[in-house]
Coordinates of C-alpha atoms (C1' of nucleotides) in Angstrom, one line a residue:
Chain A
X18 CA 17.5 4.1 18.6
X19 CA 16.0 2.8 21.7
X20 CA 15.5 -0.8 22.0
X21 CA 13.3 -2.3 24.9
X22 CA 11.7 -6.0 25.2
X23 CA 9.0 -6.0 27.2
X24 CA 5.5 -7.7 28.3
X25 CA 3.0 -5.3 27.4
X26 CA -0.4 -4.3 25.7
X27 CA -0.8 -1.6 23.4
X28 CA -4.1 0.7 22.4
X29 CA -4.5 2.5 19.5
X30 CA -6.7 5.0 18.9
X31 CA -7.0 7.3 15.4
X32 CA -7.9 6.5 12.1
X33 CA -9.1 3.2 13.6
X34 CA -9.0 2.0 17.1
X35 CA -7.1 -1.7 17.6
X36 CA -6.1 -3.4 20.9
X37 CA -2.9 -5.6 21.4
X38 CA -3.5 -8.2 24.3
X39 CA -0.8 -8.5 26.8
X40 CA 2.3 -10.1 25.1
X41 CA 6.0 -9.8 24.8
X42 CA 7.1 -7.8 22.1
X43 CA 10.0 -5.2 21.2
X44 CA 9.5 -2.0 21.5
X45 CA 11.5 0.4 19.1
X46 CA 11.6 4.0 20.0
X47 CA 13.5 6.0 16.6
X48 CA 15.2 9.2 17.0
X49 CA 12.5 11.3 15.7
X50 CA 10.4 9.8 18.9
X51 CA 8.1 7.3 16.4
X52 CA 6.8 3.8 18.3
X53 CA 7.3 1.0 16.3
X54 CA 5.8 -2.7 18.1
X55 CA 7.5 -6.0 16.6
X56 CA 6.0 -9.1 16.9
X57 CA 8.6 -12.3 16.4
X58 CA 6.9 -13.1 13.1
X59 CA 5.0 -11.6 10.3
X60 CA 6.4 -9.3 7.7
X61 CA 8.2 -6.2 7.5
X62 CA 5.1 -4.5 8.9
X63 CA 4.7 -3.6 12.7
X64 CA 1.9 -4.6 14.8
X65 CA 1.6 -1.5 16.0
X66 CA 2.8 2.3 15.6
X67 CA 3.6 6.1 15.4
X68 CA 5.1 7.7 13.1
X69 CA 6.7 10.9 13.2
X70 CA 6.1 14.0 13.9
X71 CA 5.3 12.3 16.7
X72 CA 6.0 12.9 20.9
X73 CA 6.5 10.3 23.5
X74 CA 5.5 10.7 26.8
X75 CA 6.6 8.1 29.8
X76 CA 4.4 7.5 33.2
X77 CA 3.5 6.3 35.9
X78 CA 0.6 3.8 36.4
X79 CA -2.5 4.6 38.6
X80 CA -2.8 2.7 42.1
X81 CA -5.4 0.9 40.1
X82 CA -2.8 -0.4 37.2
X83 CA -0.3 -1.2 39.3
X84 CA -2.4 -3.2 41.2
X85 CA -3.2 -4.8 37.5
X86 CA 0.6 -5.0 37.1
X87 CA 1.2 -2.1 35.1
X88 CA 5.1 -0.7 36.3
X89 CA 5.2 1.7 33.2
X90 CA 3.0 3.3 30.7
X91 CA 4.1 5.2 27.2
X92 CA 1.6 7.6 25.7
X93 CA 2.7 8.7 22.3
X94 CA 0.8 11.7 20.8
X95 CA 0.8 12.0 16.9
X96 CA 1.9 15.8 16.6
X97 CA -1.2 17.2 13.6
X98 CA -3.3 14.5 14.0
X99 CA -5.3 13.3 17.3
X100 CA -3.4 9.9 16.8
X101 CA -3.1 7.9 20.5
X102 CA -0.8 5.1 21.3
X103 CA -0.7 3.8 24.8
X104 CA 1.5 1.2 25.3
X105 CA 1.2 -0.4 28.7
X106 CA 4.4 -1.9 30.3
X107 CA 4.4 -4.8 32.6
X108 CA 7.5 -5.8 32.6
X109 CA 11.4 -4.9 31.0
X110 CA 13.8 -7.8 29.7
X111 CA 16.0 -5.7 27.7
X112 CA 16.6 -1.9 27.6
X113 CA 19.3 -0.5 25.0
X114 CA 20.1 2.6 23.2
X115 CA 22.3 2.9 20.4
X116 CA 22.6 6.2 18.5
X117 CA 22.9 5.3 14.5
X118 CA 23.3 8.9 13.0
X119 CA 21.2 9.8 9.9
X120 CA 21.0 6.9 7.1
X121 CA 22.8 7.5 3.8
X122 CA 20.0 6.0 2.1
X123 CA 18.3 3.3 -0.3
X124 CA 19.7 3.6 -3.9
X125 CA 16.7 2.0 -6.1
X126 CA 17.5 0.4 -9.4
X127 CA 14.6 -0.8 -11.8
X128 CA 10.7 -1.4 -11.5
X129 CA 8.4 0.3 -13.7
X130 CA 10.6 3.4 -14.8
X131 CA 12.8 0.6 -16.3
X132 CA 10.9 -1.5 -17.8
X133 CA 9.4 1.7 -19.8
X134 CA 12.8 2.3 -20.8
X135 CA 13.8 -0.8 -22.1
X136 CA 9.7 -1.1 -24.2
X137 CA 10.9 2.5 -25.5
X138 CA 14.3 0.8 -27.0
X139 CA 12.9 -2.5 -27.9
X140 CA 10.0 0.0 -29.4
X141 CA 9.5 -3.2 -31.9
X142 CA 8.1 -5.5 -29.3
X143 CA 4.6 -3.5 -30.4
X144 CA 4.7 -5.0 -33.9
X145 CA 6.9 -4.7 -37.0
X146 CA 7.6 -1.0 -38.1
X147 CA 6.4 0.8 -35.0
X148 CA 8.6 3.9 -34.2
X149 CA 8.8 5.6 -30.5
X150 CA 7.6 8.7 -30.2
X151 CA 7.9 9.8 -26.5
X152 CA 7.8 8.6 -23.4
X153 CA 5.4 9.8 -20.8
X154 CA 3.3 11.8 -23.5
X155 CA 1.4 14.6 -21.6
X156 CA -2.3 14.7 -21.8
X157 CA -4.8 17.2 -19.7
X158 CA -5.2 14.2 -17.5
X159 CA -1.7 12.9 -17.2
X160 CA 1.2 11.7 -19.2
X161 CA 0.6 8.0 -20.8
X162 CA 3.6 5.8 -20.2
X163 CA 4.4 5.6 -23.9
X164 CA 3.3 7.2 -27.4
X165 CA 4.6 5.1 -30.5
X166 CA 3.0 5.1 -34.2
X167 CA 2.6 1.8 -36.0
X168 CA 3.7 1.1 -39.4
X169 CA 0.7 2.8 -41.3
X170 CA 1.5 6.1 -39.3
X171 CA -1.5 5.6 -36.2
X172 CA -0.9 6.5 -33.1
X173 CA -0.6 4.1 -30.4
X174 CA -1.0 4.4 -26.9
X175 CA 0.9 2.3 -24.5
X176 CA -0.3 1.8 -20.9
X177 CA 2.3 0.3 -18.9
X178 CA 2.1 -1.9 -15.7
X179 CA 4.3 -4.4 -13.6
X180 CA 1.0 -5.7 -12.3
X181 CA -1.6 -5.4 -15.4
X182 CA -5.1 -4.9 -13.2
X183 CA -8.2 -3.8 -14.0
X184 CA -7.9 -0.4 -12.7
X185 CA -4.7 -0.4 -15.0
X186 CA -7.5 -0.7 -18.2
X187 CA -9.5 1.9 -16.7
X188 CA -6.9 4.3 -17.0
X189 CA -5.8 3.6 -20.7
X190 CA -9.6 3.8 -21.5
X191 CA -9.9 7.7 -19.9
X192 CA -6.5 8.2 -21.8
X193 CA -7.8 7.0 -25.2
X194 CA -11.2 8.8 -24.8
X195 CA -9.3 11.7 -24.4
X196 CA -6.6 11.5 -27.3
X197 CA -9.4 10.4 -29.4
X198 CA -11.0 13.8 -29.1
X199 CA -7.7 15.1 -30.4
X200 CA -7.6 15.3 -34.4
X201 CA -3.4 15.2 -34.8
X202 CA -3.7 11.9 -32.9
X203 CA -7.0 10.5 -34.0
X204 CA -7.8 7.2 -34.2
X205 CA -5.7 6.3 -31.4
X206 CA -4.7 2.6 -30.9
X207 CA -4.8 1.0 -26.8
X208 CA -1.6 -1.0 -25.8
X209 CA -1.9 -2.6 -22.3
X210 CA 1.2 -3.8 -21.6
X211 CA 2.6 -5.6 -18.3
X212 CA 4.4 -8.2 -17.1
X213 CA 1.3 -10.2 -15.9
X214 CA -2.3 -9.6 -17.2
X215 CA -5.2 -10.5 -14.8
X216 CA -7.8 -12.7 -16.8
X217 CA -10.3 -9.8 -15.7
X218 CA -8.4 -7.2 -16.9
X219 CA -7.8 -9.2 -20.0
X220 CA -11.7 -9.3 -20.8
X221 CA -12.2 -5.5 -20.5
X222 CA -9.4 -4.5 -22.5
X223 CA -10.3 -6.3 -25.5
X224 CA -13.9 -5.7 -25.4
X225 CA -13.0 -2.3 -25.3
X226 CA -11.0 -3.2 -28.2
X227 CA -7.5 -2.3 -26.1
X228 CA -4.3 -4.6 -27.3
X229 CA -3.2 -6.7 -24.8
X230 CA 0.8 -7.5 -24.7
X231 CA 2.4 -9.2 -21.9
X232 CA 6.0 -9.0 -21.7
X233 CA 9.0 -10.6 -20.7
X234 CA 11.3 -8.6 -18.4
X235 CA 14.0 -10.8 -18.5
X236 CA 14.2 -11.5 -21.6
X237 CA 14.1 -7.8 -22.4
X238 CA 16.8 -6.8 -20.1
X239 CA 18.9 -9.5 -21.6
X240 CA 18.6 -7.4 -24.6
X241 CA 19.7 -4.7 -23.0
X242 CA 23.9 -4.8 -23.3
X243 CA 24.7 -2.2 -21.1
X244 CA 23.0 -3.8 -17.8
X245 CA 24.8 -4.2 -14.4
X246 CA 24.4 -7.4 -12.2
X247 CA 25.0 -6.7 -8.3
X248 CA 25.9 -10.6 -8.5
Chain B
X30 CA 14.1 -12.5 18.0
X31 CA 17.6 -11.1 17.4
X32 CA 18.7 -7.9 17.8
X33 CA 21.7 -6.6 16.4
X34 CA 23.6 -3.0 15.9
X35 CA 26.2 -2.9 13.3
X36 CA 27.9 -1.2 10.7
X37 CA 27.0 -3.3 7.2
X38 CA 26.0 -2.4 3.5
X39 CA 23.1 -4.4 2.3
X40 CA 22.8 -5.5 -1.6
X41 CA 19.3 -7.0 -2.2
X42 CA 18.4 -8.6 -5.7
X43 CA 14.7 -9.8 -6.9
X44 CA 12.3 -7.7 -8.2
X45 CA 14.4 -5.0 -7.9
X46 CA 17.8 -3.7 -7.8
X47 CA 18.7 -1.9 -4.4
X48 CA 21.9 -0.6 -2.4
X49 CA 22.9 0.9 1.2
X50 CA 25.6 2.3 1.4
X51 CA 28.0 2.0 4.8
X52 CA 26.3 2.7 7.9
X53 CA 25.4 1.7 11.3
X54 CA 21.6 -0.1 11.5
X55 CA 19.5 -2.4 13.4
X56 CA 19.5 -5.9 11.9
X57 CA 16.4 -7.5 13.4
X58 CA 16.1 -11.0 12.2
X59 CA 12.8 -12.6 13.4
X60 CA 12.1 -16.5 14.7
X61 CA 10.8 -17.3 11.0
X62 CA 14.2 -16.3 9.7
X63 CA 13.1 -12.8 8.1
X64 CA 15.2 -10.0 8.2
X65 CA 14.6 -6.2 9.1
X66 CA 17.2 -3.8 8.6
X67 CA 16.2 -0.7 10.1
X68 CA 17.6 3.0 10.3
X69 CA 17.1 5.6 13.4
X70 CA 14.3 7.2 11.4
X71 CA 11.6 7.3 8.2
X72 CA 8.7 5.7 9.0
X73 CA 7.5 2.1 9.7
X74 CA 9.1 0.6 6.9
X75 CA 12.7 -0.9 7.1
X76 CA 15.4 0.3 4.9
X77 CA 15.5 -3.2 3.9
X78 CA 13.8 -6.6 4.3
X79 CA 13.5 -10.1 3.6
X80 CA 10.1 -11.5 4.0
X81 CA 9.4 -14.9 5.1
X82 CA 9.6 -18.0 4.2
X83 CA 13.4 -17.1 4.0
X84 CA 16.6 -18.6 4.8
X85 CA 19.7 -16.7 6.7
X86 CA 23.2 -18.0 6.2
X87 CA 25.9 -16.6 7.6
X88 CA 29.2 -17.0 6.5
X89 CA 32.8 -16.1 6.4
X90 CA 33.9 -13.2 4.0
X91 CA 36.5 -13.7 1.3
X92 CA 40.0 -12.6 1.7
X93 CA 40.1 -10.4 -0.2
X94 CA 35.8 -9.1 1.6
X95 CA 38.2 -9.2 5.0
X96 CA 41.0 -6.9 3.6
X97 CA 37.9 -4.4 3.0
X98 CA 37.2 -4.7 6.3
X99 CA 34.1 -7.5 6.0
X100 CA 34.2 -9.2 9.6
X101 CA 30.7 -11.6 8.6
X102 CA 28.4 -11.9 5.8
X103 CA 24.4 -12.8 6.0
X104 CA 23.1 -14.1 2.6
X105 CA 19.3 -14.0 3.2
X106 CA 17.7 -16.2 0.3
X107 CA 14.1 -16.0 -0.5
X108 CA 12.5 -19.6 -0.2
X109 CA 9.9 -19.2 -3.2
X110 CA 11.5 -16.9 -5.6
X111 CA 14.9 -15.8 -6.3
X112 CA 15.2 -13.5 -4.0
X113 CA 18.4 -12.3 -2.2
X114 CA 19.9 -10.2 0.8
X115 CA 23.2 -9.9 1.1
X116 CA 24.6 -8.2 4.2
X117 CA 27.9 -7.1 4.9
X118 CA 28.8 -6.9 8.3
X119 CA 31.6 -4.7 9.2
X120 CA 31.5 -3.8 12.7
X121 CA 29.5 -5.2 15.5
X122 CA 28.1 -2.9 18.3
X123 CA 25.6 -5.0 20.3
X124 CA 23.8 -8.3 19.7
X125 CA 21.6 -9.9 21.7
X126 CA 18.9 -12.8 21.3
X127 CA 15.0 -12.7 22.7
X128 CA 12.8 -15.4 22.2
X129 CA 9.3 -13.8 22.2
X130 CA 6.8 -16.7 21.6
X131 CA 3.7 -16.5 19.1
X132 CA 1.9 -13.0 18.9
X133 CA -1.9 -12.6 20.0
X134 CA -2.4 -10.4 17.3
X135 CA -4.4 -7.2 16.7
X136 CA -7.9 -6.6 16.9
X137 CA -8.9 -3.6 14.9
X138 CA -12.2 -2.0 14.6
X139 CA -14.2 0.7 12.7
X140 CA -13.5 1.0 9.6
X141 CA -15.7 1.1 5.9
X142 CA -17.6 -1.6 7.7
X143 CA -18.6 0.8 10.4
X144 CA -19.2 3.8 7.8
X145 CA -21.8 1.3 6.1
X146 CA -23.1 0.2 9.4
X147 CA -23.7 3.8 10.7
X148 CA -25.1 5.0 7.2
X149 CA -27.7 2.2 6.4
X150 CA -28.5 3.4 10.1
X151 CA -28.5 7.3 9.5
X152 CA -30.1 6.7 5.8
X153 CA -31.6 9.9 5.8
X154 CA -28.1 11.1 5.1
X155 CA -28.8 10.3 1.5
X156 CA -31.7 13.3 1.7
X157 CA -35.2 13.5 3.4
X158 CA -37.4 10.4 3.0
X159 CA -34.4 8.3 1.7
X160 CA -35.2 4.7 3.1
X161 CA -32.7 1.7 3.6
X162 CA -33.8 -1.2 1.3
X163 CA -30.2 -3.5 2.3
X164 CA -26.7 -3.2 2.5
X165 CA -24.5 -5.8 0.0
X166 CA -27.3 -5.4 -2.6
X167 CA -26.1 -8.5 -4.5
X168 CA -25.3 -7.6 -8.4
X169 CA -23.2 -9.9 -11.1
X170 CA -20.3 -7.9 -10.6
X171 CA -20.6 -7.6 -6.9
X172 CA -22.2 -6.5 -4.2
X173 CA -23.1 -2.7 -3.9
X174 CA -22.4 -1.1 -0.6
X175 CA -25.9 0.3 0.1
X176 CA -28.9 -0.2 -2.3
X177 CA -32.1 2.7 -0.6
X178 CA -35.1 4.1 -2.1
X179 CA -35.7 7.7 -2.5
X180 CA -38.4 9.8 -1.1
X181 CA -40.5 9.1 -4.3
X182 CA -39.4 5.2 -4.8
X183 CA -37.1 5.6 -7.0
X184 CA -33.7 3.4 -6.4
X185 CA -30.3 4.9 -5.0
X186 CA -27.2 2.9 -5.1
X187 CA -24.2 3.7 -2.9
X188 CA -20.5 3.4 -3.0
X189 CA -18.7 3.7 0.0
X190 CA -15.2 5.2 0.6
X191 CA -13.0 6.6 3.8
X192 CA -11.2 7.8 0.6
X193 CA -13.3 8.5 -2.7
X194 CA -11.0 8.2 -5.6
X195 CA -11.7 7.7 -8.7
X196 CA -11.1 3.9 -8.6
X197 CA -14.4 4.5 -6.7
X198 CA -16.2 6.0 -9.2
X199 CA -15.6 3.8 -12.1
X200 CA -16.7 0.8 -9.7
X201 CA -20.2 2.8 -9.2
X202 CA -20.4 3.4 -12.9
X203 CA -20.0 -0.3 -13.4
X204 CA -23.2 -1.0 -11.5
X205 CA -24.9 1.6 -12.6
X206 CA -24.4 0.3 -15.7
X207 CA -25.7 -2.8 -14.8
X208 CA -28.4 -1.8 -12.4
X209 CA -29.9 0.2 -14.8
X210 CA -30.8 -2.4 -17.1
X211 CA -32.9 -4.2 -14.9
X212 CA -35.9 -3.1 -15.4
X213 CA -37.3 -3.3 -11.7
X214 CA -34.9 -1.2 -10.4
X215 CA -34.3 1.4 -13.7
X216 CA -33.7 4.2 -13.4
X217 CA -30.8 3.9 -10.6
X218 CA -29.4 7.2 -9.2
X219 CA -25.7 6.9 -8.0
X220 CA -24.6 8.2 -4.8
X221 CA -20.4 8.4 -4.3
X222 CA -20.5 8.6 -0.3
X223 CA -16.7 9.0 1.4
X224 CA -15.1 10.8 4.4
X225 CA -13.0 12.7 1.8
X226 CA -14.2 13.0 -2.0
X227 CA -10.6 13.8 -4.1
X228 CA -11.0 16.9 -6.5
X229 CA -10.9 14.4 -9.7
X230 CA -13.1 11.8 -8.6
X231 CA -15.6 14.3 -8.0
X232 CA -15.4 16.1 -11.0
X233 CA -15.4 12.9 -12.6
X234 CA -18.9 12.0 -10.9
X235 CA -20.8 14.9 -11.4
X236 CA -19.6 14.7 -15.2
X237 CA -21.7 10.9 -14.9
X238 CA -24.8 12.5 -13.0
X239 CA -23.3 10.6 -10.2
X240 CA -23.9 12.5 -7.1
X241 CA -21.3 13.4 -4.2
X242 CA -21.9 12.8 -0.2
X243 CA -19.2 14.0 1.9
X244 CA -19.5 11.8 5.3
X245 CA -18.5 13.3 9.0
X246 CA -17.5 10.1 10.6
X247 CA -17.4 11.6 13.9
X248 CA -20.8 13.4 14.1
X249 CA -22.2 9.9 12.4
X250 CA -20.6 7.8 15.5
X251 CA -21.9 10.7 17.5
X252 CA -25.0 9.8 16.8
X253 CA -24.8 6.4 17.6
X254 CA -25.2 5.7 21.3
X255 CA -23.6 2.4 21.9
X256 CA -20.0 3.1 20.5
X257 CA -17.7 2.6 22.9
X258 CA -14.2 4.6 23.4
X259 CA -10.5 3.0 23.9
X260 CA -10.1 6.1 26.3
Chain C
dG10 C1' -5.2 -21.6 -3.8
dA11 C1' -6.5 -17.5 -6.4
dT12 C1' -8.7 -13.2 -6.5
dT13 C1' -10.5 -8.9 -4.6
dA14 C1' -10.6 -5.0 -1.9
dC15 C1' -8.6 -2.3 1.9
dA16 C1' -4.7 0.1 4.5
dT17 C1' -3.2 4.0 10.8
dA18 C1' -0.5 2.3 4.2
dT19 C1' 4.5 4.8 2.8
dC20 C1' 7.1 7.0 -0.9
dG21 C1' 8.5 9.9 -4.7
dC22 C1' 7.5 13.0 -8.3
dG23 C1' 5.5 16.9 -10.6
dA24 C1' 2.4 20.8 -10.8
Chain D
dT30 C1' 2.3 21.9 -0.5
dC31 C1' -0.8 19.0 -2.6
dG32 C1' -2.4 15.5 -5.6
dC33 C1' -1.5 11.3 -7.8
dG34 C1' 0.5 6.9 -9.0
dA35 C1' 3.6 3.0 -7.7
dT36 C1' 5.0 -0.2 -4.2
dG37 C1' 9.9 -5.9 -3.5
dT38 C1' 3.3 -3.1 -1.4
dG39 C1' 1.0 -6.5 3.0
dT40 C1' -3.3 -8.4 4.8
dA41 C1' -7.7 -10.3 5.4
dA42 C1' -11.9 -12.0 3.4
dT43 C1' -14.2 -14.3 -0.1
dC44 C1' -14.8 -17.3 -3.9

DNA sequence: GATTACATATCGCGA
DNA sequence: TCGCGATGTGTAATC
């Protein structure tokens, strides 16, 4: 990884075309030869990039650039794509390179996948005398996150969310007009359950006659014995 | 912004559960105190991150931290919600400190807005005769991306995508929906208009009498002579 | 401030 | 490989 800290401005040109005015920013050059441009500030997101496959060219300026100040310029060339960065150089504070070798990785634990899991133990949490009966129940449009039947016997479908949005509804609804159509599963009962429920998607759920049921990860995972706590 | 090449494993805690394992990174840690830790490849996105407003501590490791071979710890604490970074420094390579000043920022440009722009010009897209009546026809639910008459007066609304998905779709049919019970503008033709129409959304269109318009954003920008190039 | 829609999204999984 | 859904999504515009 190449690490340089320099004054320059950046053009973009692609999906989109954007402009950086002149500026000092870092310039990180990967191993795999993508651009990324860091401002001091702002998130995790760069102003500016390339990513791989992706080549980068260094050279010099015209008489005409130099003139304008220009000592250096980076073209990087997106490798399928007609993707264009230009990063124009005007002048280098800091220029390092430090090889890393490949990354062992990001080991992910819990989001969505998990809070499915612990709905499909705590099967309950739907109302008294409901019984699991898979998770990710394949239809000819996709699998829905959870099929259960209540006490009477009916199925129910649960659609599951971290984030319960409208589109989120949307998707339950094709779901249920499709299961509907099915007669082993016919009348099927809509479960829109997520951690947070947006007052819009609230409104179209029940209208559509879809249960709403927001629930509490924490309180669900406290449940849970057999959780591990990195602190 | 600081720079610095170690060795470390990073633990984070909030929303979710995540690990990396031993291995030599970039720690970038920005002037509002958010963290980056990056690899020497993947793409934009850091391996790991703290956004801002964040605080960094760093501290001295335990004994028994130490005896592992833990020369420095960085706790990284979220400032809103309970969010924490926790890295473990084993080994440091190269550190050095940049201060950068506020950003400029980016300008983009061309994007849906310029797809609408250039169709409400190049209405005739639609089909012969098609005329513009305005873009951001006003409804209850929102404004509809192009609202045009066909060649015999009757009214076509558009929906506009670089990507038509089926999100896209179910927003048309919900001003169709709409449209179509006012009676000045009944009956309303729908017209799902994107650079690139996905399989399913398409299939779920034609199965509403909602018609698809695949868009060449390049021969539309052709035809307008005052666009101007980066390069 | 809360909500909505867009993104040069990126990422992982399953068909 | 492609399509699709989720993301610790982030970000800007709008209400």
């Amino acid at each position: 990884m190449r690490l340089v800290i320099a004054t320059c401005s950046v053009d973009y040109a692609g999906r989109l075309a954007a402009h950086l005015p002149l500026a000092k920013r870092l310039l990180m050059v990967k191993a795999d030869g993508s651009l990324l441009v860091h401002s001091d500030g702002g998130s995790y997101k760069p102003l500016n990039w390339m990513s791989p496959p992706c080549t980068l060219a260094a050279s010099e300026p015209s008489a005409e650039q130099a003139e304008a100040g220009i000592t250096e310029l980076w073209t990087v060339t997106h490798t399928k794509t007609a993707d264009k960065l230009v990063v124009s150089i005007y002048e280098v504070e800091h220029d390092s390179d430090h090889p890393l070798g490949i990354d062992p990785g990001l080991q992910k634990d819990g989001v969505e996948a998990h809070l499915q899991k612990l709905l499909a133990e705590q099967i309950e949490l739907l109302g008294y005398g409901h019984t699991l009966v898979r998770r990710e129940y394949m239809t000819a449009i996709g699998p829905v996150d959870i099929l259960a039947r209540d006490a009477a016997g009916g199925a129910v479908a649960v659609e599951l969310k971290r984030r319960g949005d409208i589109d989120g509804v949307e998707q339950l609804t094709r779901y249920l007009e499709l299961m509907n159509r099915d007669p082993h599963l016919a009348p099927v009962q809509g479960v829109f359950a997520a951690q947070e429920i947006k007052p819009q998607a609230r409104t179209l759920a029940e209208d559509r006659g879809i249960r709403c049921l927001v629930l509490d990860y924490d309180a669900m995972r406290g449940m849970d014995d057999g959780h591990h706590r990195l602190f």
